[in-house]
Amino acid sequence: MFTNDSAAQPAPSPTALTRRNLFTLAGASAALAATPLAARSFGTGFTHNVASGEPSATSVLLWTRYVADAEITLTWQVSEAEDFAKPITEGSVTASPARDWCAKGVVTGLSPDRWYFYRFLAPDGAASPVGRTRTLPEGPSATFRLAVFSCSNFGFGWFNAYGHAAEANDADLAVHLGDYIYEYAAGTYPSADQANPDRLLAPATEIVALTDYRLRYATYRADPDCQRLHQVLPMIAVWDDHESANDAYKDGAQNHQSETEGDWAARKAAAKQAYREWMPVSDAPYAAYQVGDLATLFRLDTRLEGREKQFSLETVLAGKTDPQAAIAALDAFRTGDWANPDRQLLGQAQDSWLAEGLAASTAKGTAWQVLVQQVLIGNLKSPQSLYAQLGDGLPDYVRQRLTAAAMASKAGLPLNMDAWDGYPAARERVFKAALAADANLIVLAGDTHNGWAFDLTQDGAKVGVELGVCSVSSPGFESYLSTIKPDVLAAALVAENEQLKWADTAQRGYMVVELTPARATTEYRFSTGVKQRSTKLAGTKRITTEKGSGTLAV
């Protein structure tokens, strides 16, 4: 399924700084949007705006792309004023064809909890657009807001969630939980009749080689709202499967056929390289970010670092035409392979790193421990009551998958083997580490295209909560369960699953997570649609959790 010499100066007001430059940056965005994506040239000069990421209290990573006739040195500048009359620090980076002309540099010596402007300069004096970034707070902190995104499929429509977040201008950091791009050929996902005619995909073929991945990123990053989001907010990003291939794991992927697409290791390396070229990210597979005394954000890799191959319910049921034989096979699977205590999702090294990090975070008095990761960790079973409502007209693969899910639910097995549900021993290790650390755990998840809110438990003990974000543009349950009303489906899912407290199975958008010392509040913001470019919202949903409660108020 799914070096700064201004530390002694008073810090400018974050609110004033963010708002006073919105008009200038919005003008650049409007000019960009006036050019149709299909007609836009990726010629010489600055081609894809600017971006920032990997923030700490004193540093941030800056990104741009500059195409030239030969390798070229760019100068970056950081300023507290938008006019750059007195830059506080500068340095140089190289734009080279070896990295697809993408240039990244890390700025150090900055002051904590402060907004900054930045830009790049070419040797001839040409300047990039001006970007805005900020450092993380240090010490006691009153509030911090994360704008959280997942699953942005270019072909299905516009990235209106990105546009709204930039326009709302009320977050401190963007977080992308993966599926930032999709690997499929044009006409595959979306199909030709589902595709938005204004969104022409390049390359038109499935991306397999390094040049393919690079061009796909160039296409996505030409989107005006994608550029705008990166221009005004630093981002922490993780990859999920579609940055390489559908249902990826460390040794392969469902959508990789070695007989026609070559060696998986080569494709995975190409995918990683293009991602690290085009995104404002470090090369570390996983990392932690300290947000004052409010939160430790743990960026995890649940895809390519340690994940073993997913189980398939269809494979377990293959050839079992008799219901009793099918249930017997599922029972054997549930107590056998599925329950294997050694099964890995993060891998042993990342498991240990996370457990140690959770303990260290709580030991120094950090209020919240937040997992920034890809797939749902809450337990989710298919409602058996819905099978009779499916009706006719479903594609065979969908009906087969739903039939398997219904039978699995009857046998006490979850719906999605690609999520943490497919790796129960790995989930138990994380939950026990969180309990041992006395963590206030918040898990952020994407991947499914739908919205979810879970209370998380382990052997009856409250572990924390999970907020699953709906997609930016990829369709959810409503696209293939159209015969069931979304509110009926959501209610059935909540009724079937004890940990699940709320679900939305029909809307696109994003969420803003506000952290304070006492509580965390999540606001789901739903786009009016993705077929037309718009920042209008269809509605919102707020969910809170009090520190120490391990439960959600929905």
XYZ file of N, CA and C in Angstrom, residues 220-431:
636
model
N 10.005 17.049 -10.925
C 9.279 17.342 -9.687
C 9.703 18.677 -9.094
N 11.014 18.923 -9.080
C 11.515 20.136 -8.440
C 11.233 21.388 -9.269
N 10.735 21.243 -10.490
C 10.293 22.397 -11.276
C 8.914 22.869 -10.861
N 8.191 22.057 -10.101
C 6.865 22.445 -9.645
C 6.958 23.706 -8.788
N 6.130 24.726 -9.047
C 6.257 25.997 -8.327
C 6.011 25.894 -6.832
N 5.062 25.059 -6.415
C 4.786 24.955 -4.992
C 5.841 24.139 -4.261
N 6.407 23.164 -4.933
C 7.541 22.429 -4.374
C 8.720 23.384 -4.164
N 9.023 24.191 -5.175
C 10.108 25.163 -5.048
C 9.823 26.164 -3.932
N 8.592 26.626 -3.869
C 8.221 27.629 -2.872
C 8.394 27.089 -1.455
N 7.946 25.869 -1.212
C 8.089 25.272 0.111
C 9.557 25.201 0.507
N 10.389 24.685 -0.403
C 11.819 24.583 -0.116
C 12.455 25.955 0.085
N 11.959 26.966 -0.611
C 12.539 28.305 -0.547
C 12.307 28.977 0.814
N 11.208 28.671 1.480
C 10.859 29.401 2.701
C 11.004 28.592 3.985
N 11.218 27.272 3.897
C 11.365 26.451 5.093
C 12.511 25.451 4.940
N 13.313 25.261 5.987
C 14.248 24.137 5.958
C 13.458 22.833 6.031
N 14.055 21.769 5.537
C 13.348 20.485 5.505
C 14.214 19.365 6.057
N 13.579 18.479 6.811
C 14.134 17.167 7.133
C 13.356 16.164 6.301
N 14.058 15.367 5.519
C 13.398 14.437 4.604
C 13.939 13.023 4.782
N 13.045 12.057 4.600
C 13.425 10.644 4.559
C 12.902 10.052 3.252
N 13.584 9.072 2.732
C 13.037 8.410 1.551
C 12.158 7.251 1.975
N 11.149 6.975 1.164
C 10.368 5.754 1.323
C 10.678 4.865 0.129
N 9.735 4.110 -0.365
C 10.064 3.154 -1.426
C 10.118 3.767 -2.822
N 9.244 4.709 -3.138
C 9.155 5.165 -4.525
C 10.327 6.025 -4.960
N 11.133 6.491 -4.029
C 12.383 7.144 -4.425
C 13.352 6.148 -5.061
N 13.065 4.868 -4.888
C 13.824 3.822 -5.592
C 12.864 2.973 -6.419
N 12.030 2.149 -5.781
C 11.031 1.347 -6.485
C 10.008 0.836 -5.486
N 8.805 0.585 -5.941
C 7.706 0.218 -5.062
C 8.043 -0.980 -4.180
N 7.639 -0.865 -2.896
C 7.848 -1.919 -1.902
C 9.313 -2.355 -1.854
N 10.194 -1.369 -1.783
C 11.626 -1.656 -1.713
C 12.002 -2.214 -0.344
N 13.043 -3.028 -0.363
C 13.690 -3.495 0.867
C 15.175 -3.558 0.548
N 16.017 -3.964 1.474
C 17.456 -3.802 1.265
C 17.992 -4.628 0.097
N 17.349 -5.699 -0.231
C 17.864 -6.577 -1.283
C 17.004 -6.630 -2.537
N 16.000 -5.769 -2.653
C 15.157 -5.813 -3.840
C 13.946 -4.918 -3.695
N 12.991 -5.110 -4.598
C 11.748 -4.332 -4.576
C 10.706 -5.049 -5.409
N 9.451 -4.870 -5.052
C 8.374 -5.453 -5.859
C 8.448 -4.966 -7.298
N 8.741 -3.681 -7.480
C 8.796 -3.103 -8.820
C 10.216 -3.045 -9.366
N 10.970 -4.099 -9.121
C 12.275 -4.241 -9.786
C 12.380 -5.646 -10.348
N 12.544 -5.719 -11.666
C 12.681 -6.996 -12.358
C 14.116 -7.105 -12.875
N 14.921 -7.878 -12.193
C 16.359 -7.926 -12.496
C 16.631 -8.426 -13.907
N 15.737 -9.241 -14.454
C 15.982 -9.779 -15.789
C 15.898 -8.700 -16.869
N 15.170 -7.651 -16.623
C 15.066 -6.567 -17.611
C 15.605 -5.237 -17.108
N 15.761 -5.088 -15.797
C 16.181 -3.799 -15.233
C 17.534 -3.853 -14.549
N 18.226 -4.963 -14.658
C 19.583 -5.057 -14.147
C 19.675 -5.349 -12.666
N 20.853 -5.126 -12.141
C 21.159 -5.446 -10.753
C 20.487 -4.463 -9.800
N 19.811 -4.981 -8.765
C 19.145 -4.107 -7.805
C 20.127 -3.196 -7.085
N 21.302 -3.711 -6.742
C 22.283 -2.894 -6.029
C 22.658 -1.656 -6.835
N 22.771 -1.809 -8.158
C 23.106 -0.669 -9.015
C 21.953 0.334 -9.055
N 20.731 -0.182 -9.160
C 19.570 0.726 -9.185
C 19.419 1.446 -7.849
N 19.586 0.730 -6.757
C 19.483 1.352 -5.439
C 20.549 2.427 -5.260
N 21.758 2.160 -5.704
C 22.834 3.148 -5.596
C 22.520 4.391 -6.420
N 21.957 4.200 -7.611
C 21.581 5.338 -8.459
C 20.489 6.159 -7.795
N 19.498 5.476 -7.219
C 18.404 6.169 -6.549
C 18.912 6.985 -5.365
N 19.793 6.382 -4.572
C 20.363 7.095 -3.432
C 21.174 8.309 -3.890
N 21.981 8.131 -4.927
C 22.815 9.229 -5.395
C 21.979 10.410 -5.864
N 20.976 10.141 -6.698
C 20.134 11.229 -7.208
C 19.399 11.920 -6.071
N 18.896 11.151 -5.119
C 18.203 11.733 -3.968
C 19.126 12.676 -3.209
N 20.334 12.228 -2.948
C 21.272 13.041 -2.165
C 21.812 14.223 -2.964
N 21.800 14.134 -4.277
C 22.149 15.290 -5.105
C 21.047 16.346 -5.068
N 19.836 15.932 -5.286
C 18.721 16.846 -5.515
C 18.011 17.320 -4.249
N 18.220 16.654 -3.138
C 17.522 17.015 -1.904
C 18.466 17.697 -0.913
N 17.960 18.607 -0.074
C 18.792 19.276 0.929
C 19.006 18.387 2.152
N 19.710 17.275 1.925
C 19.890 16.255 2.953
C 21.357 15.883 3.075
N 21.727 15.317 4.199
C 23.058 14.767 4.386
C 23.111 13.351 3.828
N 24.269 12.744 3.862
C 24.411 11.365 3.388
C 24.189 10.341 4.496
N 23.915 10.798 5.721
C 23.718 9.861 6.832
C 22.405 9.102 6.655
N 22.409 7.782 6.787
C 21.174 7.015 6.586
C 20.123 7.287 7.651
N 20.540 7.649 8.847
C 19.607 8.034 9.890
C 20.304 9.047 10.794
N 19.529 9.882 11.492
C 20.109 10.978 12.268
C 19.116 11.467 13.305
N 19.608 12.236 14.291
C 18.771 12.841 15.316
C 18.958 14.359 15.298
N 17.895 15.084 15.626
C 17.878 16.549 15.622
C 17.279 17.005 16.945
N 17.991 17.887 17.650
C 17.537 18.319 18.967
C 16.841 19.671 18.883
N 15.578 19.714 19.221
C 14.773 20.927 19.190
C 14.674 21.468 20.614
N 15.725 22.174 21.054
C 15.764 22.691 22.412
C 15.490 21.600 23.420
N 14.691 21.940 24.448
C 14.289 20.909 25.402
C 12.913 20.343 25.078
N 12.403 20.707 23.871
C 11.070 20.256 23.472
C 11.059 18.848 22.901
N 11.993 18.549 22.007
C 11.898 17.276 21.278
C 13.237 16.834 20.722
N 13.400 15.551 20.632
C 14.432 14.944 19.797
C 13.718 14.290 18.629
N 14.089 14.708 17.414
C 13.524 14.107 16.210
C 14.480 13.036 15.716
N 13.997 11.822 15.604
C 14.811 10.707 15.130
C 14.398 10.376 13.697
N 15.257 10.715 12.745
C 14.989 10.391 11.336
C 15.452 8.961 11.071
N 14.502 8.097 10.728
C 14.793 6.673 10.555
C 14.790 6.268 9.090
N 15.450 5.171 8.794
C 15.363 4.525 7.488
C 14.698 3.170 7.687
N 13.426 3.078 7.303
C 12.710 1.803 7.402
C 12.651 1.090 6.055
N 13.427 1.536 5.076
C 13.330 1.010 3.714
C 14.555 0.244 3.258
N 15.707 0.938 3.180
C 16.857 0.396 2.470
C 18.008 -0.011 3.374
N 17.961 0.387 4.630
C 19.090 0.139 5.517
C 19.089 -1.287 6.073
N 17.949 -1.745 6.600
C 17.946 -3.060 7.247
C 16.727 -3.905 6.981
N 15.780 -3.409 6.191
C 14.517 -4.118 5.986
C 14.696 -5.432 5.230
N 14.136 -6.491 5.795
C 14.054 -7.771 5.104
C 12.833 -7.772 4.190
N 12.787 -8.700 3.261
C 11.717 -8.742 2.270
C 10.345 -8.870 2.933
N 9.379 -8.153 2.392
C 8.022 -8.193 2.916
C 7.386 -9.559 2.700
N 6.513 -9.937 3.621
C 5.674 -11.100 3.421
C 4.509 -10.735 2.506
N 3.929 -11.734 1.882
C 2.774 -11.545 1.020
C 1.660 -12.473 1.476
N 0.522 -11.893 1.854
C -0.617 -12.717 2.237
C -1.110 -13.553 1.078
N -1.039 -12.995 -0.135
C -1.450 -13.747 -1.315
C -0.599 -15.004 -1.498
N 0.703 -14.893 -1.196
C 1.595 -16.053 -1.303
C 1.244 -17.100 -0.255
N 0.961 -16.648 0.965
C 0.580 -17.572 2.035
C -0.681 -18.350 1.650
N -1.602 -17.685 0.941
C -2.880 -18.299 0.596
C -2.883 -18.990 -0.764
N -1.780 -18.912 -1.484
C -1.727 -19.479 -2.835
C -2.119 -20.959 -2.831
N -3.067 -21.310 -3.701
C -3.498 -22.698 -3.847
C -4.454 -23.179 -2.782
N -4.800 -22.320 -1.832
C -5.707 -22.731 -0.743
C -7.145 -22.356 -1.126
N -7.804 -23.194 -1.864
C -9.173 -22.914 -2.305
C -10.202 -23.238 -1.235
N -9.865 -24.117 -0.315
C -10.769 -24.475 0.769
C -10.586 -23.491 1.929
N -11.663 -22.892 2.465
C -11.546 -21.913 3.555
C -10.797 -22.441 4.775
N -11.049 -23.688 5.135
C -10.359 -24.247 6.295
C -8.863 -24.348 6.048
N -8.480 -24.728 4.849
C -7.054 -24.814 4.512
C -6.418 -23.427 4.531
N -7.163 -22.436 4.068
C -6.652 -21.064 4.055
C -6.407 -20.564 5.475
N -7.384 -20.788 6.374
C -7.235 -20.343 7.756
C -6.091 -21.092 8.437
N -5.950 -22.363 8.144
C -4.854 -23.143 8.725
C -3.502 -22.595 8.268
N -3.413 -22.230 6.999
C -2.174 -21.663 6.461
C -1.863 -20.322 7.124
N -2.887 -19.494 7.313
C -2.685 -18.195 7.959
C -2.299 -18.353 9.425
N -2.916 -19.312 10.117
C -2.558 -19.578 11.516
C -1.101 -20.025 11.633
N -0.677 -20.892 10.732
C 0.709 -21.366 10.750
C 1.679 -20.219 10.469
N 1.297 -19.366 9.563
C 2.112 -18.197 9.238
C 2.188 -17.231 10.427
N 1.051 -17.001 11.102
C 1.009 -16.059 12.235
C 1.904 -16.508 13.382
N 1.951 -17.778 13.660
C 2.770 -18.273 14.764
C 4.177 -18.650 14.326
N 4.429 -18.645 13.026
C 5.735 -19.030 12.492
C 6.531 -17.858 11.957
N 6.606 -17.754 10.641
C 7.465 -16.751 10.002
C 7.145 -15.323 10.435
N 5.860 -14.991 10.536
C 5.477 -13.615 10.876
C 5.975 -13.227 12.265
N 5.989 -14.162 13.188
C 6.386 -13.897 14.575
C 7.875 -14.079 14.826
N 8.674 -14.346 13.818
C 10.110 -14.573 13.963
C 10.759 -13.455 14.773
N 11.327 -13.744 15.952
C 11.878 -12.691 16.816
C 13.110 -11.999 16.239
N 13.734 -12.604 15.250
C 14.939 -12.014 14.671
C 14.653 -11.162 13.433
N 13.411 -11.076 13.044
C 13.076 -10.358 11.810
C 13.389 -8.868 11.944
N 13.977 -8.283 10.861
C 14.492 -6.914 10.908
C 13.724 -5.969 9.994
N 13.475 -4.769 10.505
C 12.990 -3.665 9.688
C 14.027 -2.541 9.666
N 14.518 -2.142 10.837
C 15.551 -1.110 10.913
C 16.954 -1.679 10.741
N 17.151 -2.905 11.121
C 18.485 -3.502 11.173
C 19.060 -3.339 12.570
N 19.960 -4.231 12.947
C 20.471 -4.255 14.319
C 21.174 -2.959 14.709
N 21.981 -2.390 13.806
C 22.726 -1.170 14.133
C 21.780 0.000 14.400
N 20.753 0.155 13.561
C 19.819 1.251 13.739
C 18.928 1.018 14.962
N 18.564 -0.229 15.204
C 17.822 -0.578 16.411
C 18.562 -0.089 17.657
N 19.837 -0.410 17.746
C 20.645 -0.040 18.913
C 20.797 1.468 19.017
N 21.054 2.109 17.887
C 21.201 3.570 17.858
C 19.940 4.254 18.368
N 18.769 3.774 17.933
C 17.512 4.382 18.351
C 17.264 4.162 19.841
N 17.485 2.964 20.329
C 17.275 2.681 21.750
C 18.162 3.567 22.620
N 19.422 3.706 22.221
C 20.348 4.562 22.966
C 19.915 6.026 22.879
N 19.435 6.427 21.717
C 19.002 7.810 21.530
C 17.772 8.148 22.351
N 16.822 7.240 22.411
C 15.631 7.460 23.223
C 16.000 7.628 24.700
N 16.886 6.773 25.188
C 17.309 6.848 26.589
C 18.051 8.155 26.870
N 18.920 8.568 25.956
C 19.684 9.804 26.139
C 18.769 11.023 26.107
N 17.771 11.000 25.243
C 16.851 12.117 25.117
C 16.061 12.336 26.402
N 15.498 11.287 26.941
C 14.730 11.445 28.171
C 15.629 11.744 29.363
N 16.849 11.215 29.379
C 17.767 11.440 30.492
C 18.111 12.918 30.654
N 18.132 13.661 29.541
C 18.454 15.094 29.648
C 17.190 15.959 29.734
N 16.041 15.346 29.920
C 14.826 16.088 30.182
C 14.073 16.587 28.977
N 14.326 16.017 27.814
C 13.603 16.413 26.608
C 12.149 15.958 26.709
N 11.240 16.863 26.352
C 9.825 16.574 26.562
C 9.293 15.467 25.672
N 9.623 15.494 24.361
C 9.041 14.569 23.388
C 10.122 13.850 22.596
N 9.854 12.593 22.289
C 10.723 11.809 21.407
C 9.900 11.471 20.162
N 10.326 12.008 19.023
C 9.519 11.957 17.803
C 10.224 11.114 16.744
N 9.555 10.086 16.257
C 10.106 9.266 15.181
C 9.638 9.829 13.847
N 10.598 10.297 13.056
C 10.328 10.814 11.715
C 10.613 9.678 10.755
N 9.566 8.983 10.327
C 9.772 7.750 9.577
C 8.611 7.512 8.618
N 8.653 6.408 7.900
C 7.857 6.273 6.702
C 6.522 5.559 6.872
N 6.489 4.423 7.529
C 5.322 3.538 7.450
C 4.604 3.410 8.787
N 3.308 3.073 8.717
C 2.497 2.984 9.933
C 3.056 1.966 10.922
N 3.075 2.364 12.195
C 3.545 1.468 13.246
C 2.378 0.921 14.059
N 1.218 1.584 14.017
C 0.030 1.095 14.713
C -0.549 -0.135 14.042
N -1.192 -0.961 14.832
C -1.784 -2.193 14.316
C -3.070 -1.892 13.554
N -3.164 -2.409 12.318
C -4.308 -2.112 11.462
C -4.777 -3.381 10.766
N -5.971 -3.836 11.129
C -6.585 -5.001 10.495
C -7.720 -4.556 9.583
N -8.022 -5.372 8.598
C -9.096 -5.076 7.664
C -10.444 -5.397 8.303
N -11.428 -4.503 8.210
C -12.756 -4.799 8.750
C -13.438 -5.905 7.940
N -13.719 -7.006 8.567
C -14.365 -8.114 7.866
C -15.759 -7.730 7.391
N -16.404 -6.795 8.093
C -17.782 -6.424 7.787
C -17.913 -5.728 6.432
N -16.805 -5.220 5.895
C -16.890 -4.434 4.664
C -16.825 -5.276 3.391
N -16.410 -6.504 3.517
C -16.178 -7.302 2.316
C -17.447 -7.451 1.483
N -18.571 -7.595 2.150
C -19.843 -7.782 1.431
C -20.283 -6.508 0.707
N -19.687 -5.364 1.058
C -20.100 -4.092 0.455
C -19.248 -3.694 -0.752
N -18.323 -4.528 -1.145
C -17.377 -4.135 -2.187
C -18.046 -3.955 -3.543
N -19.015 -4.750 -3.838
C -19.714 -4.620 -5.112
C -18.894 -5.130 -6.284
N -19.418 -4.893 -7.471
C -18.747 -5.350 -8.690
C -17.852 -4.236 -9.251
N -17.046 -4.622 -10.203
C -16.254 -3.633 -10.918
C -14.869 -3.382 -10.366
N -14.512 -4.081 -9.296
C -13.162 -3.897 -8.768
C -12.152 -4.620 -9.650
N -10.975 -4.046 -9.857
C -9.921 -4.778 -10.570
C -9.598 -6.073 -9.833
N -9.222 -7.090 -10.593
C -8.955 -8.399 -9.990
C -7.899 -8.329 -8.895
N -6.810 -7.548 -9.124
C -5.725 -7.503 -8.141
C -6.204 -6.863 -6.831
N -7.124 -5.897 -6.940
C -7.662 -5.256 -5.739
C -8.545 -6.239 -4.982
N -9.415 -6.942 -5.712
C -10.293 -7.910 -5.052
C -9.489 -9.028 -4.389
N -8.453 -9.505 -5.063
C -7.617 -10.554 -4.487
C -6.941 -10.070 -3.207
N -6.440 -8.835 -3.253
C -5.759 -8.295 -2.088
C -6.726 -8.099 -0.926
N -7.928 -7.623 -1.216
C -8.911 -7.400 -0.160
C -9.455 -8.712 0.409
N -9.586 -9.702 -0.457
C -10.009 -11.020 0.017
C -8.975 -11.586 0.981
N -7.703 -11.481 0.606
C -6.625 -11.952 1.479
C -6.627 -11.198 2.796
N -6.853 -9.873 2.739
C -6.848 -9.060 3.952
C -7.992 -9.444 4.882
N -9.173 -9.718 4.306
C -10.317 -10.109 5.123
C -10.065 -11.434 5.826
N -9.498 -12.387 5.103
C -9.193 -13.685 5.711
C -8.104 -13.543 6.762
N -7.115 -12.690 6.493
C -6.044 -12.461 7.457
C -6.593 -11.870 8.754
N -7.516 -10.933 8.627
C -8.118 -10.325 9.806
C -8.823 -11.374 10.663
N -9.515 -12.282 10.008
C -10.195 -13.362 10.726
C -9.205 -14.243 11.479
N -7.989 -14.342 10.924
C -6.944 -15.156 11.561
C -6.095 -14.339 12.533
N -6.444 -13.061 12.760
C -5.704 -12.228 13.698
C -4.472 -11.584 13.119
N -4.449 -11.465 11.791
C -3.294 -10.869 11.112
C -3.654 -9.493 10.562
N -2.659 -8.609 10.407
C -2.921 -7.242 9.953
C -3.119 -7.146 8.448
N -3.488 -5.953 8.036
C -3.807 -5.655 6.646
C -2.579 -5.494 5.762
N -1.555 -4.770 6.262
C -0.465 -4.293 5.413
C 0.882 -4.849 5.856
N 1.388 -5.818 5.144
C 2.660 -6.441 5.484
C 3.862 -5.572 5.121
N 3.646 -4.462 4.409
C 4.733 -3.551 4.064
C 4.980 -2.541 5.182
N 4.057 -2.435 6.158
C 4.209 -1.536 7.295
C 4.875 -2.273 8.463
N 4.978 -1.595 9.618
C 5.536 -2.257 10.803
C 4.721 -3.486 11.175
N 3.454 -3.537 10.764
C 2.627 -4.718 11.007
C 3.238 -5.989 10.430
N 4.031 -5.872 9.400
C 4.681 -7.038 8.812
C 5.941 -7.450 9.538
N 6.325 -6.667 10.546
C 7.576 -6.888 11.289
C 7.299 -6.705 12.785
N 6.431 -7.546 13.366
C 6.000 -7.322 14.757
C 7.135 -7.381 15.775
N 8.133 -8.228 15.560
C 9.251 -8.306 16.513
C 10.073 -7.017 16.482
N 10.258 -6.450 15.291
C 10.985 -5.186 15.169
C 10.226 -4.059 15.869
N 8.913 -4.036 15.714
C 8.088 -3.035 16.395
C 8.166 -3.197 17.911
N 8.115 -4.436 18.368
C 8.190 -4.699 19.810
C 9.509 -4.196 20.394
N 10.607 -4.354 19.659
C 11.902 -3.863 20.138
C 11.874 -2.342 20.313
N 11.289 -1.639 19.361
C 11.199 -0.180 19.463
C 10.294 0.218 20.622
N 9.157 -0.416 20.747
C 8.225 -0.088 21.835
C 8.850 -0.367 23.204
